[in-house]
Amino acid sequence: MDTLDGRVAVITGGASGIGLALADALGAEGMKLVLADIEQGALDRAVADLSGRGLEVVGVRTDVADFASMQALAQATLAAFGKVHLICNNAGVSITGPLWELSMDDWRWVYDVNTWGVIHGIKAFVPTLIEQGEPGHVITTASLASFGPTGEHAPYCSSKAAAWSITQALYSELRAWDTPIGVTLVCPGMVDTQIHRSWRNRPEGDRPWSDRESADPEHMKGSEVFQGRGIPASEVAAATVAAVKENRFFVFTGEHWSDFMANRVQGLASGANPPVVTWGRDLRPKANA
Ligand SMILES: NC(=O)c1ccc[n+]([C@@H]2O[C@H](COP(=O)([O-])OP(=O)(O)OC[C@H]3O[C@@H](n4cnc5c(N)ncnc54)[C@H](O)[C@@H]3O)[C@@H](O)[C@H]2O)c1
């Protein structure tokens, strides 16, 4: 989609981090914006800030894990602006811990947002994009973690691997049908956002990730790994806008992604055992625990 000016973008998880930076960057290109987020207060602040800077923006409280909520978002978008051209399936959450110790609710929450959120976004918006017959684009914010399973991060990595697979299949289908709809997969490494506080938007409310996590300082390091680290979200947003304009599928950011991918591919091609990758915490049960 080479022209963004005057067209309509929807951004899930638009109230914080990469989503908010995308809103900023797409607004600067002249796009009309629909910010969708589950966190009402942050959403209101983001909308006020962007509209205060002269951008045309509406906020719609949305839970990407709920298909009815995503359908309502699509309707609200058409009611506000009459059309939709770009859907950014960006909302995502993270959790860490030994995979057999995480609760079923932990697993379901991450898959509901990171994988089902992408499926819901595609189901709610792509039929309208096709019917419109105009240039359009679908973005999924996946992760470098889509390509690298890491111990203590299994729900996140596996849900993001599914997001990659789904989005690449969508790319093939939309290309094979000769639609004017592009697809982009955003695969950042570490980005300085609020993802280390993902639990703030869990359906059960503002509570620790798991009972063990709150009791064990080793667990808390999982959240601290992210805090204040990584590249600025604005860098990811700028690279993503460029990819949309140039109709490119992959967006990789940061310095080390190419080495990371080369190692992964060479390892797979050799058939050797995979590297042992964890977050480096000692989570083995304590002797007297
Ligand atoms: N920060 C990183 O290092 C990093 C790296 C790779 C990929 N990502 C991905 O980037 C995307 C954006 O995350 P971020 O890092 O900006 O984190 P963030 O926490 O700053 O922003 C995520 C936004 O998603 C919203 N959200 C959470 N659950 C939701 C739901 N059910 N429905 C609607 N909105 C919901 C949150 O309220 C928040 O505004 C995610 O998909 C994340 O997995 C982040």
Short mmCIF file of N, CA and C and ligand atoms in Angstrom, two decimals, residues 12-20 36-40 42-43 61-66 69-70 89-94 109 112-114 140-145 156 160 186-198 200-203 226 229-231 233 236, ligand 1:
data_model
loop_
_atom_site.label_atom_id
_atom_site.label_comp_id
_atom_site.label_asym_id
_atom_site.label_seq_id
_atom_site.Cartn_x
_atom_site.Cartn_y
_atom_site.Cartn_z
N THR A 12 -4.58 -2.74 17.22
CA THR A 12 -4.90 -3.35 18.52
C THR A 12 -3.68 -3.23 19.44
N GLY A 13 -3.96 -3.13 20.73
CA GLY A 13 -2.87 -2.84 21.67
C GLY A 13 -2.29 -1.47 21.37
N GLY A 14 -3.15 -0.56 20.94
CA GLY A 14 -2.68 0.75 20.48
C GLY A 14 -2.42 1.77 21.57
N ALA A 15 -2.66 1.38 22.83
CA ALA A 15 -2.54 2.36 23.92
C ALA A 15 -1.15 2.39 24.54
N SER A 16 -0.25 1.52 24.09
CA SER A 16 1.06 1.43 24.75
C SER A 16 2.10 0.89 23.76
N GLY A 17 3.37 1.12 24.09
CA GLY A 17 4.48 0.46 23.42
C GLY A 17 4.49 0.56 21.91
N ILE A 18 4.65 -0.59 21.26
CA ILE A 18 4.78 -0.65 19.81
C ILE A 18 3.49 -0.17 19.14
N GLY A 19 2.34 -0.52 19.70
CA GLY A 19 1.05 -0.11 19.11
C GLY A 19 0.90 1.40 19.10
N LEU A 20 1.26 2.03 20.20
CA LEU A 20 1.16 3.49 20.29
C LEU A 20 2.16 4.16 19.34
N ALA A 36 -7.42 0.46 19.43
CA ALA A 36 -8.19 -0.56 20.14
C ALA A 36 -7.33 -1.10 21.26
N ASP A 37 -7.86 -1.10 22.48
CA ASP A 37 -7.06 -1.61 23.59
C ASP A 37 -8.00 -2.04 24.71
N ILE A 38 -7.51 -2.97 25.52
CA ILE A 38 -8.33 -3.46 26.63
C ILE A 38 -8.23 -2.52 27.84
N GLU A 39 -7.19 -1.70 27.90
CA GLU A 39 -6.95 -0.86 29.08
C GLU A 39 -7.55 0.54 28.84
N GLN A 40 -8.74 0.75 29.40
CA GLN A 40 -9.51 1.96 29.09
C GLN A 40 -8.75 3.25 29.42
N ALA A 42 -5.49 3.93 29.76
CA ALA A 42 -4.36 4.16 28.83
C ALA A 42 -4.87 4.52 27.44
N LEU A 43 -5.97 3.89 27.05
CA LEU A 43 -6.58 4.17 25.73
C LEU A 43 -7.05 5.63 25.68
N ARG A 61 -12.62 0.53 23.15
CA ARG A 61 -12.15 -0.49 24.09
C ARG A 61 -12.47 -1.87 23.50
N THR A 62 -11.44 -2.69 23.41
CA THR A 62 -11.55 -3.97 22.70
C THR A 62 -10.76 -5.04 23.44
N ASP A 63 -11.33 -6.24 23.49
CA ASP A 63 -10.57 -7.39 23.97
C ASP A 63 -10.33 -8.30 22.77
N VAL A 64 -9.08 -8.37 22.31
CA VAL A 64 -8.79 -9.15 21.10
C VAL A 64 -9.05 -10.64 21.30
N ALA A 65 -9.09 -11.06 22.56
CA ALA A 65 -9.34 -12.48 22.85
C ALA A 65 -10.79 -12.87 22.61
N ASP A 66 -11.65 -11.88 22.43
CA ASP A 66 -13.09 -12.09 22.31
C ASP A 66 -13.52 -11.72 20.88
N SER A 69 -16.01 -8.95 20.43
CA SER A 69 -15.40 -7.63 20.68
C SER A 69 -14.66 -7.14 19.43
N MET A 70 -13.99 -8.06 18.73
CA MET A 70 -13.29 -7.67 17.49
C MET A 70 -14.27 -7.34 16.37
N ASN A 89 -2.66 -6.25 13.88
CA ASN A 89 -2.92 -7.21 14.98
C ASN A 89 -1.68 -7.21 15.86
N ASN A 90 -1.68 -6.30 16.80
CA ASN A 90 -0.47 -6.00 17.56
C ASN A 90 -0.55 -6.37 19.05
N ALA A 91 -1.74 -6.38 19.63
CA ALA A 91 -1.85 -6.63 21.07
C ALA A 91 -1.17 -7.94 21.43
N GLY A 92 -0.44 -7.95 22.54
CA GLY A 92 0.23 -9.18 22.95
C GLY A 92 0.62 -9.12 24.41
N VAL A 93 0.79 -10.31 25.00
CA VAL A 93 1.17 -10.40 26.41
C VAL A 93 2.25 -11.48 26.57
N SER A 94 2.98 -11.39 27.69
CA SER A 94 4.09 -12.32 27.93
C SER A 94 4.01 -12.86 29.35
N TRP A 109 -4.49 -17.61 28.65
CA TRP A 109 -4.43 -16.14 28.51
C TRP A 109 -3.47 -15.74 27.38
N ASP A 112 -4.88 -16.85 24.04
CA ASP A 112 -6.08 -16.07 23.70
C ASP A 112 -5.71 -14.72 23.10
N VAL A 113 -4.70 -14.08 23.67
CA VAL A 113 -4.32 -12.74 23.18
C VAL A 113 -3.40 -12.86 21.96
N ASN A 114 -2.33 -13.64 22.09
CA ASN A 114 -1.27 -13.63 21.07
C ASN A 114 -1.62 -14.41 19.80
N THR A 140 0.81 -8.29 11.40
CA THR A 140 0.84 -9.03 12.67
C THR A 140 2.13 -8.67 13.38
N THR A 141 2.02 -8.27 14.64
CA THR A 141 3.24 -8.12 15.44
C THR A 141 3.54 -9.48 16.05
N ALA A 142 4.51 -10.18 15.45
CA ALA A 142 4.97 -11.46 16.00
C ALA A 142 6.18 -11.14 16.88
N SER A 143 7.30 -11.81 16.67
CA SER A 143 8.49 -11.58 17.50
C SER A 143 9.64 -12.40 16.92
N LEU A 144 10.85 -12.01 17.27
CA LEU A 144 11.98 -12.89 16.96
C LEU A 144 11.78 -14.23 17.68
N ALA A 145 11.04 -14.17 18.80
CA ALA A 145 10.76 -15.39 19.56
C ALA A 145 9.90 -16.38 18.77
N TYR A 156 4.70 -17.91 25.36
CA TYR A 156 4.94 -16.75 24.49
C TYR A 156 5.53 -17.19 23.15
N LYS A 160 3.61 -17.10 19.51
CA LYS A 160 4.14 -16.21 18.46
C LYS A 160 4.57 -17.01 17.22
N VAL A 186 5.82 -8.44 11.72
CA VAL A 186 6.81 -7.64 12.45
C VAL A 186 7.45 -8.55 13.51
N CYS A 187 8.78 -8.66 13.44
CA CYS A 187 9.50 -9.61 14.29
C CYS A 187 10.59 -8.90 15.09
N PRO A 188 10.22 -8.12 16.09
CA PRO A 188 11.25 -7.41 16.84
C PRO A 188 11.98 -8.34 17.81
N GLY A 189 13.21 -7.94 18.16
CA GLY A 189 13.88 -8.51 19.32
C GLY A 189 13.35 -7.77 20.54
N MET A 190 14.24 -7.40 21.43
CA MET A 190 13.75 -6.73 22.65
C MET A 190 13.47 -5.24 22.39
N VAL A 191 12.29 -4.81 22.82
CA VAL A 191 11.85 -3.44 22.62
C VAL A 191 11.46 -2.85 23.97
N ASP A 192 11.78 -1.60 24.18
CA ASP A 192 11.50 -0.94 25.46
C ASP A 192 10.02 -0.52 25.52
N THR A 193 9.19 -1.38 26.14
CA THR A 193 7.74 -1.13 26.24
C THR A 193 7.27 -1.53 27.64
N GLN A 194 5.98 -1.69 27.78
CA GLN A 194 5.39 -2.11 29.06
C GLN A 194 5.11 -3.61 29.09
N ILE A 195 5.71 -4.38 28.18
CA ILE A 195 5.37 -5.80 28.11
C ILE A 195 5.75 -6.54 29.40
N HIS A 196 6.77 -6.04 30.11
CA HIS A 196 7.14 -6.70 31.37
C HIS A 196 6.05 -6.54 32.43
N ARG A 197 5.06 -5.72 32.15
CA ARG A 197 3.91 -5.57 33.06
C ARG A 197 2.63 -6.11 32.41
N SER A 198 2.77 -7.14 31.59
CA SER A 198 1.61 -7.67 30.86
C SER A 198 0.47 -8.08 31.79
N ARG A 200 -0.92 -6.70 33.97
CA ARG A 200 -1.86 -5.64 34.36
C ARG A 200 -3.20 -5.77 33.63
N ASN A 201 -3.20 -6.47 32.49
CA ASN A 201 -4.43 -6.60 31.71
C ASN A 201 -4.97 -8.02 31.68
N ARG A 202 -4.57 -8.81 32.66
CA ARG A 202 -5.15 -10.16 32.72
C ARG A 202 -6.61 -10.08 33.09
N PRO A 203 -7.44 -10.96 32.50
CA PRO A 203 -8.88 -10.90 32.80
C PRO A 203 -9.17 -10.98 34.29
N PHE A 226 13.04 -7.55 30.76
CA PHE A 226 12.54 -6.64 29.73
C PHE A 226 12.71 -5.18 30.10
N ARG A 229 14.90 -2.07 28.69
CA ARG A 229 15.89 -2.56 27.73
C ARG A 229 15.31 -2.61 26.34
N GLY A 230 16.17 -2.77 25.39
CA GLY A 230 15.70 -2.93 24.02
C GLY A 230 15.67 -1.62 23.28
N ILE A 231 15.35 -1.73 22.00
CA ILE A 231 15.32 -0.54 21.14
C ILE A 231 14.03 0.23 21.39
N ALA A 233 10.41 1.80 20.74
CA ALA A 233 9.28 1.32 19.93
C ALA A 233 9.15 2.12 18.63
N VAL A 236 10.78 0.40 15.72
CA VAL A 236 9.98 -0.70 15.15
C VAL A 236 8.88 -0.13 14.27
N1 LIG B 1 8.55 -5.44 23.91
C1 LIG B 1 9.22 -6.39 23.28
O1 LIG B 1 10.40 -6.67 23.59
C2 LIG B 1 8.56 -7.14 22.15
C3 LIG B 1 9.36 -7.91 21.30
C4 LIG B 1 8.77 -8.62 20.26
C5 LIG B 1 7.40 -8.53 20.05
N2 LIG B 1 6.63 -7.77 20.90
C6 LIG B 1 5.19 -7.74 20.66
O2 LIG B 1 4.77 -6.40 20.45
C7 LIG B 1 3.38 -6.32 20.69
C8 LIG B 1 3.09 -5.08 21.52
O3 LIG B 1 3.62 -5.28 22.83
P1 LIG B 1 4.47 -4.14 23.58
O4 LIG B 1 5.83 -4.67 23.74
O5 LIG B 1 4.25 -2.83 22.94
O6 LIG B 1 3.80 -4.22 25.04
P2 LIG B 1 2.87 -3.18 25.83
O7 LIG B 1 2.44 -3.90 27.06
O8 LIG B 1 3.55 -1.88 25.98
O9 LIG B 1 1.63 -2.98 24.86
C9 LIG B 1 0.69 -4.03 24.65
C10 LIG B 1 -0.70 -3.44 24.56
O10 LIG B 1 -1.63 -4.53 24.34
C11 LIG B 1 -2.77 -4.28 25.15
N3 LIG B 1 -3.50 -5.54 25.40
C12 LIG B 1 -3.15 -6.55 26.22
N4 LIG B 1 -4.11 -7.50 26.23
C13 LIG B 1 -5.07 -7.08 25.35
C14 LIG B 1 -6.31 -7.62 24.92
N5 LIG B 1 -6.77 -8.81 25.38
N6 LIG B 1 -7.04 -6.92 24.03
C15 LIG B 1 -6.61 -5.71 23.57
N7 LIG B 1 -5.46 -5.13 23.96
C16 LIG B 1 -4.70 -5.82 24.84
C17 LIG B 1 -2.20 -3.67 26.41
O11 LIG B 1 -3.20 -2.99 27.17
C18 LIG B 1 -1.13 -2.75 25.85
O12 LIG B 1 -1.65 -1.47 25.59
C19 LIG B 1 2.98 -7.63 21.37
O13 LIG B 1 2.37 -8.49 20.43
C20 LIG B 1 4.32 -8.19 21.80
O14 LIG B 1 4.29 -9.58 21.96
C21 LIG B 1 7.18 -7.09 21.94
#
